[in-house]
CSV table of C-alpha atoms in Angstrom, one decimal:
chain,number,residue,atom,x,y,z
A,1,UNK,CA,16.9,33.3,38.4
A,2,UNK,CA,20.3,33.2,36.7
A,3,UNK,CA,19.5,29.8,35.3
A,4,UNK,CA,16.2,31.0,33.9
A,5,UNK,CA,17.9,33.9,32.2
A,6,UNK,CA,20.6,31.6,30.8
A,7,UNK,CA,18.0,29.2,29.4
A,8,UNK,CA,15.8,32.0,27.9
A,9,UNK,CA,18.9,33.7,26.3
A,10,UNK,CA,20.1,30.4,24.9
A,11,UNK,CA,16.8,29.5,23.4
A,12,UNK,CA,16.3,33.0,22.0
A,13,UNK,CA,19.7,32.9,20.4
A,14,UNK,CA,19.0,29.4,18.9
A,15,UNK,CA,15.7,30.5,17.5
A,16,UNK,CA,17.0,33.7,16.0
A,17,UNK,CA,20.1,31.9,14.5
A,18,UNK,CA,17.9,29.2,13.1
A,19,UNK,CA,15.5,31.7,11.5
A,20,UNK,CA,18.4,33.6,10.0
A,21,UNK,CA,20.0,30.5,8.5
A,22,UNK,CA,16.6,29.3,7.3
A,23,UNK,CA,16.3,32.4,5.2
A,24,UNK,CA,20.0,32.8,4.3
A,25,UNK,CA,21.5,29.2,4.3
A,26,UNK,CA,24.5,30.2,2.2
A,27,UNK,CA,25.9,31.9,5.3
A,28,UNK,CA,26.7,28.4,6.5
A,29,UNK,CA,26.4,26.1,3.5
A,30,UNK,CA,28.0,26.3,0.1
A,31,UNK,CA,25.2,26.3,-2.5
A,32,UNK,CA,25.1,23.0,-4.5
A,33,UNK,CA,25.9,23.3,-8.2
A,34,UNK,CA,22.7,22.9,-10.2
A,35,UNK,CA,23.8,20.7,-13.1
A,36,UNK,CA,20.4,21.2,-14.7
A,37,UNK,CA,17.1,22.8,-13.7
A,38,UNK,CA,13.7,21.1,-14.4
A,39,UNK,CA,10.3,22.7,-14.2
A,40,UNK,CA,8.4,20.4,-16.6
A,41,UNK,CA,8.9,16.7,-15.8
A,42,UNK,CA,7.2,13.9,-17.7
A,43,UNK,CA,6.2,11.1,-15.4
A,44,UNK,CA,7.0,7.8,-17.2
A,45,UNK,CA,7.3,9.9,-20.3
A,46,UNK,CA,3.7,11.2,-19.9
A,47,UNK,CA,1.6,8.2,-19.0
A,48,UNK,CA,-1.7,10.0,-19.8
A,49,UNK,CA,-0.8,10.8,-23.4
A,50,UNK,CA,1.2,7.7,-24.5
A,51,UNK,CA,1.7,4.2,-23.1
A,52,UNK,CA,4.0,4.7,-20.1
A,53,UNK,CA,7.7,4.2,-20.3
A,54,UNK,CA,7.8,3.7,-24.0
A,55,UNK,CA,10.1,5.3,-26.6
A,56,UNK,CA,7.0,6.9,-28.2
A,57,UNK,CA,6.1,8.5,-24.8
A,58,UNK,CA,9.6,9.8,-24.3
A,59,UNK,CA,9.9,11.2,-27.8
A,60,UNK,CA,6.6,13.0,-27.5
A,61,UNK,CA,7.6,14.6,-24.2
A,62,UNK,CA,11.0,15.7,-25.6
A,63,UNK,CA,9.5,17.0,-28.8
A,64,UNK,CA,7.1,19.0,-26.6
A,65,UNK,CA,10.0,20.5,-24.7
A,66,UNK,CA,10.0,18.7,-21.4
A,67,UNK,CA,12.9,19.5,-19.1
A,68,UNK,CA,13.2,16.0,-17.7
A,69,UNK,CA,12.0,12.4,-18.3
A,70,UNK,CA,11.1,10.3,-15.3
A,71,UNK,CA,11.4,6.5,-15.7
A,72,UNK,CA,11.8,3.3,-13.8
A,73,UNK,CA,14.3,0.5,-14.2
A,74,UNK,CA,14.4,-3.3,-13.7
A,75,UNK,CA,16.9,-6.0,-14.7
A,76,UNK,CA,16.0,-9.0,-17.0
A,77,UNK,CA,17.2,-12.5,-16.6
A,78,UNK,CA,20.1,-11.9,-19.1
A,79,UNK,CA,21.0,-8.7,-17.1
A,80,UNK,CA,19.6,-6.1,-19.5
A,81,UNK,CA,18.5,-2.8,-17.9
A,82,UNK,CA,15.0,-2.2,-19.0
A,83,UNK,CA,12.6,0.7,-18.5
A,84,UNK,CA,9.4,-0.5,-16.7
A,85,UNK,CA,7.6,0.6,-13.6
A,86,UNK,CA,6.3,-2.9,-12.6
A,87,UNK,CA,8.5,-5.9,-11.8
A,88,UNK,CA,5.6,-8.1,-12.6
A,89,UNK,CA,4.1,-7.9,-16.1
A,90,UNK,CA,0.4,-8.6,-15.2
A,91,UNK,CA,-0.8,-5.0,-15.3
A,92,UNK,CA,1.3,-3.9,-18.3
A,93,UNK,CA,1.3,-7.0,-20.5
A,94,UNK,CA,-1.5,-9.2,-19.2
A,95,UNK,CA,1.0,-12.0,-18.3
A,96,UNK,CA,1.8,-13.1,-14.8
A,97,UNK,CA,5.5,-13.2,-15.1
A,98,UNK,CA,8.4,-11.3,-13.5
A,99,UNK,CA,10.9,-9.3,-15.7
A,100,UNK,CA,13.7,-10.8,-13.7
A,101,UNK,CA,12.6,-14.3,-14.8
A,102,UNK,CA,12.6,-13.5,-18.5
A,103,UNK,CA,15.3,-12.6,-21.0
A,104,UNK,CA,14.9,-9.3,-22.9
A,105,UNK,CA,13.9,-11.2,-26.0
A,106,UNK,CA,11.2,-13.0,-24.1
A,107,UNK,CA,9.5,-9.8,-22.8
A,108,UNK,CA,6.0,-9.5,-24.2
A,109,UNK,CA,4.6,-6.2,-25.7
A,110,UNK,CA,2.5,-3.8,-23.6
A,111,UNK,CA,-1.3,-4.1,-23.7
A,112,UNK,CA,-3.1,-1.7,-26.0
A,113,UNK,CA,-4.7,0.1,-23.1
A,114,UNK,CA,-3.3,0.9,-19.7
A,115,UNK,CA,-4.7,2.7,-16.7
A,116,UNK,CA,-3.2,6.0,-15.7
A,117,UNK,CA,-2.1,5.4,-12.0
A,118,UNK,CA,-2.5,9.0,-10.9
A,119,UNK,CA,-5.7,10.0,-12.7
A,120,UNK,CA,-8.9,8.4,-11.4
A,121,UNK,CA,-10.8,6.4,-14.0
A,122,UNK,CA,-8.5,7.3,-16.8
A,123,UNK,CA,-6.9,5.1,-19.4
A,124,UNK,CA,-4.4,5.6,-22.2
A,125,UNK,CA,-4.5,3.8,-25.5
A,126,UNK,CA,-1.2,3.4,-27.3
A,127,UNK,CA,-0.2,3.4,-30.9
A,128,UNK,CA,2.3,1.0,-32.6
A,129,UNK,CA,5.0,1.3,-29.9
A,130,UNK,CA,4.3,-1.3,-27.3
A,131,UNK,CA,7.9,-2.5,-26.7
A,132,UNK,CA,9.6,-2.3,-23.3
A,133,UNK,CA,12.7,-0.3,-24.0
A,134,UNK,CA,16.3,-0.7,-22.9
A,135,UNK,CA,17.7,2.1,-20.8
A,136,UNK,CA,20.6,2.4,-23.2
A,137,UNK,CA,18.1,3.1,-26.1
A,138,UNK,CA,16.7,6.0,-24.1
A,139,UNK,CA,20.2,7.3,-23.5
A,140,UNK,CA,21.0,7.0,-27.2
A,141,UNK,CA,17.8,8.7,-28.3
A,142,UNK,CA,17.9,11.6,-25.9
A,143,UNK,CA,21.5,12.4,-25.1
A,144,UNK,CA,20.9,16.0,-23.9
A,145,UNK,CA,17.7,15.4,-21.8
A,146,UNK,CA,18.0,15.1,-18.0
A,147,UNK,CA,16.6,11.8,-16.8
A,148,UNK,CA,15.3,10.9,-13.4
A,149,UNK,CA,15.8,7.1,-12.7
A,150,UNK,CA,13.8,5.2,-10.1
A,151,UNK,CA,15.8,2.0,-9.2
A,152,UNK,CA,12.8,-0.2,-8.5
A,153,UNK,CA,14.5,-3.2,-6.8
A,154,UNK,CA,17.3,-3.7,-4.3
A,155,UNK,CA,19.6,-5.4,-6.8
A,156,UNK,CA,23.3,-4.6,-6.7
A,157,UNK,CA,23.8,-5.7,-10.3
A,158,UNK,CA,21.0,-3.4,-11.5
A,159,UNK,CA,22.6,-0.4,-9.6
A,160,UNK,CA,26.0,-1.2,-11.0
A,161,UNK,CA,24.8,-1.6,-14.6
A,162,UNK,CA,22.8,1.7,-14.4
A,163,UNK,CA,25.9,3.5,-13.1
A,164,UNK,CA,28.0,2.0,-15.9
A,165,UNK,CA,25.5,3.1,-18.5
A,166,UNK,CA,25.4,6.6,-17.1
A,167,UNK,CA,29.2,6.8,-17.2
A,168,UNK,CA,29.4,5.3,-20.7
A,169,UNK,CA,27.0,7.9,-22.1
A,170,UNK,CA,28.7,10.7,-20.1
A,171,UNK,CA,25.4,11.5,-18.3
A,172,UNK,CA,26.6,12.0,-14.7
A,173,UNK,CA,25.6,15.7,-15.0
A,174,UNK,CA,22.3,14.8,-16.6
A,175,UNK,CA,21.0,12.1,-14.3
A,176,UNK,CA,19.4,11.8,-10.9
A,177,UNK,CA,18.6,8.4,-9.3
A,178,UNK,CA,17.3,6.8,-6.2
A,179,UNK,CA,14.3,5.2,-4.6
A,180,UNK,CA,11.9,5.7,-1.7
A,181,UNK,CA,13.9,3.0,0.2
A,182,UNK,CA,16.9,4.3,2.0
A,183,UNK,CA,19.1,1.3,1.6
A,184,UNK,CA,18.8,1.5,-2.2
A,185,UNK,CA,19.7,5.2,-2.2
A,186,UNK,CA,22.7,4.4,0.0
A,187,UNK,CA,23.9,1.8,-2.5
A,188,UNK,CA,23.4,4.2,-5.4
A,189,UNK,CA,25.5,6.8,-3.7
A,190,UNK,CA,28.2,4.3,-2.8
A,191,UNK,CA,28.3,2.9,-6.3
A,192,UNK,CA,28.7,6.3,-7.9
A,193,UNK,CA,28.7,9.4,-5.7
A,194,UNK,CA,29.0,11.6,-8.8
A,195,UNK,CA,25.4,11.0,-9.8
A,196,UNK,CA,23.0,13.1,-7.7
A,197,UNK,CA,20.6,11.2,-5.5
A,198,UNK,CA,17.0,11.7,-4.3
A,199,UNK,CA,15.8,11.9,-0.8
A,200,UNK,CA,14.5,8.5,0.3
A,201,UNK,CA,11.2,8.3,2.3
A,202,UNK,CA,13.0,7.9,5.7
A,203,UNK,CA,15.2,10.8,4.8
A,204,UNK,CA,12.1,12.9,3.9
A,205,UNK,CA,10.8,12.2,7.4
A,206,UNK,CA,14.2,13.1,8.9
A,207,UNK,CA,14.2,16.3,6.9
A,208,UNK,CA,10.8,17.2,8.3
A,209,UNK,CA,12.0,16.5,11.8
A,210,UNK,CA,14.9,18.8,11.3
A,211,UNK,CA,12.7,21.5,9.8
A,212,UNK,CA,10.2,21.6,12.6
A,213,UNK,CA,12.8,21.5,15.3
A,214,UNK,CA,14.8,24.3,13.7
A,215,UNK,CA,17.8,22.2,13.2
A,216,UNK,CA,17.7,22.0,9.4
A,217,UNK,CA,19.6,25.2,8.7
A,218,UNK,CA,22.6,23.8,10.6
A,219,UNK,CA,22.7,20.4,9.0
A,220,UNK,CA,24.6,19.3,5.8
A,221,UNK,CA,22.6,17.4,3.2
A,222,UNK,CA,24.1,15.1,0.6
A,223,UNK,CA,20.9,14.9,-1.5
A,224,UNK,CA,20.3,17.3,-4.4
A,225,UNK,CA,16.7,16.5,-5.2
A,226,UNK,CA,13.6,16.4,-3.0
A,227,UNK,CA,10.9,14.5,-4.9
A,228,UNK,CA,7.6,14.3,-3.0
A,229,UNK,CA,3.9,13.7,-3.5
A,230,UNK,CA,1.2,16.3,-2.8
A,231,UNK,CA,-0.8,14.4,-0.1
A,232,UNK,CA,-4.0,16.1,-0.8
A,233,UNK,CA,-4.2,14.2,-4.1
A,234,UNK,CA,-5.5,11.2,-2.1
A,235,UNK,CA,-8.9,12.9,-2.1
A,236,UNK,CA,-8.8,13.1,-5.9
A,237,UNK,CA,-7.5,9.6,-6.6
A,238,UNK,CA,-10.1,7.8,-4.6
A,239,UNK,CA,-13.9,8.1,-4.6
A,240,UNK,CA,-14.6,10.8,-2.0
A,241,UNK,CA,-17.6,8.9,-0.7
A,242,UNK,CA,-15.3,5.9,0.2
A,243,UNK,CA,-12.7,7.9,2.1
A,244,UNK,CA,-12.9,7.4,5.8
A,245,UNK,CA,-12.6,10.3,8.3
A,246,UNK,CA,-9.2,9.0,9.4
A,247,UNK,CA,-8.0,8.8,5.8
A,248,UNK,CA,-9.1,12.4,5.2
A,249,UNK,CA,-7.4,13.5,8.5
A,250,UNK,CA,-4.1,11.7,7.6
A,251,UNK,CA,-4.1,13.3,4.1
A,252,UNK,CA,-4.8,16.8,5.5
A,253,UNK,CA,-2.1,16.4,8.2
A,254,UNK,CA,0.5,15.1,5.8
A,255,UNK,CA,-0.3,17.8,3.3
A,256,UNK,CA,-0.1,20.5,6.0
A,257,UNK,CA,3.3,19.2,7.3
A,258,UNK,CA,4.9,18.5,3.9
A,259,UNK,CA,3.7,21.4,1.6
A,260,UNK,CA,5.6,24.2,3.3
A,261,UNK,CA,6.8,27.2,1.3
A,262,UNK,CA,9.5,28.0,3.9
A,263,UNK,CA,11.0,24.5,3.5
A,264,UNK,CA,11.0,24.6,-0.2
A,265,UNK,CA,12.6,28.1,-0.3
A,266,UNK,CA,15.3,27.0,2.1
A,267,UNK,CA,16.1,23.9,0.0
A,268,UNK,CA,16.2,25.7,-3.3
A,269,UNK,CA,18.4,28.4,-1.8
A,270,UNK,CA,20.9,25.6,-1.0
A,271,UNK,CA,20.7,24.4,-4.6
A,272,UNK,CA,18.4,21.4,-3.8
A,273,UNK,CA,15.6,21.1,-6.4
A,274,UNK,CA,12.0,20.3,-5.2
A,275,UNK,CA,9.8,18.2,-7.5
A,276,UNK,CA,6.1,17.5,-6.7
A,277,UNK,CA,4.4,14.5,-8.2
A,278,UNK,CA,2.2,13.4,-9.8
A,279,UNK,CA,0.0,16.4,-10.7
A,280,UNK,CA,-2.5,16.3,-13.5
A,281,UNK,CA,-4.7,19.3,-13.2
A,282,UNK,CA,-4.2,23.1,-13.3
A,283,UNK,CA,-5.2,23.7,-9.7
A,284,UNK,CA,-2.4,21.5,-8.5
A,285,UNK,CA,0.1,22.9,-11.0
A,286,UNK,CA,-0.6,26.4,-9.7
A,287,UNK,CA,-0.4,25.4,-6.0
A,288,UNK,CA,2.9,23.6,-6.5
A,289,UNK,CA,4.5,26.6,-8.2
A,290,UNK,CA,3.0,29.0,-5.7
A,291,UNK,CA,4.6,27.0,-2.9
A,292,UNK,CA,8.0,27.4,-4.6
A,293,UNK,CA,8.5,24.0,-6.1
A,294,UNK,CA,11.2,23.9,-8.7
A,295,UNK,CA,9.3,21.6,-10.9
A,296,UNK,CA,6.1,19.6,-11.4
A,297,UNK,CA,5.9,16.0,-12.5
A,298,UNK,CA,2.9,15.1,-14.6
A,299,UNK,CA,1.3,12.3,-16.7
A,300,UNK,CA,0.0,15.0,-19.1
A,301,UNK,CA,3.0,16.9,-20.5
A,302,UNK,CA,0.9,18.8,-23.0
A,303,UNK,CA,-1.5,20.0,-20.3
A,304,UNK,CA,1.4,21.2,-18.1
A,305,UNK,CA,3.2,22.9,-21.0
A,306,UNK,CA,0.0,24.8,-22.0
A,307,UNK,CA,-0.4,25.9,-18.3
A,308,UNK,CA,3.2,27.1,-18.1
A,309,UNK,CA,3.0,29.0,-21.4
A,310,UNK,CA,-0.3,30.6,-20.4
A,311,UNK,CA,1.0,31.7,-17.0
A,312,UNK,CA,4.4,32.9,-18.1
A,313,UNK,CA,6.3,30.2,-16.2
A,314,UNK,CA,9.5,30.3,-18.1
A,315,UNK,CA,11.7,27.4,-19.0
A,316,UNK,CA,15.0,27.1,-17.3
A,317,UNK,CA,18.0,28.5,-19.2
């Protein structure tokens, strides 16, 4: 009987303490300093309105008033840091060659028309700007715009050179970097712990485990940005008639587990920003903000801006 009372009282104390710290995490953790706040994030510069990851796309998004540019980096044969999502140029340029095998001068221009990855049966036709840009050119052109950098390959030289560019352009307070792979994020953090990092995919799974066991409020977190997809998008990106029952079930389960308002509120209370990608219609914009996401990443920056203006979603100060 005494043992049962002890167990019940211990479990009750744990649950109540966990619930309290989930709501009020600053009782235990110091709130992280938010160097910038981003509600409107342009994915690859806005891949639905201009050719992705081009200077034209970035300029259009910044002129529109985006809070953050999201882009991807690779390293050329002559060790230039370039902005490109794909390591192979087949989809982007129509040439089956790797960026790492070519010098920057040898890189071909983009095709005139590119598919928009996160919008089914959608293509973007570009203007005159079809050049793959250097990261330093982006830093030069937009010195005051926060930039979200996806380090696409596990390359120590790439990580070192990106860090050097961030330091050279005095952008440690205007940059976040990382990748879905944990070993890349660890290398980024080791190379320069002053640049905030994203949660990797394994760390997202770990985060969910902590959340559902009630341990999250007790645990320190080094990351400052949670950048996650909205799993229900799977049903929009694929032909619904071709989705199997198991695919629908997995999408529903992932969405149910990941899209949790209590989780987002806890993280933002600790100074960790939550970005949801890649959302391209108003229904998903609304859902993301209703769930408490800090920001939305989109291929259509104009569409998101109009939605935010119409719904009184203010820009960060």
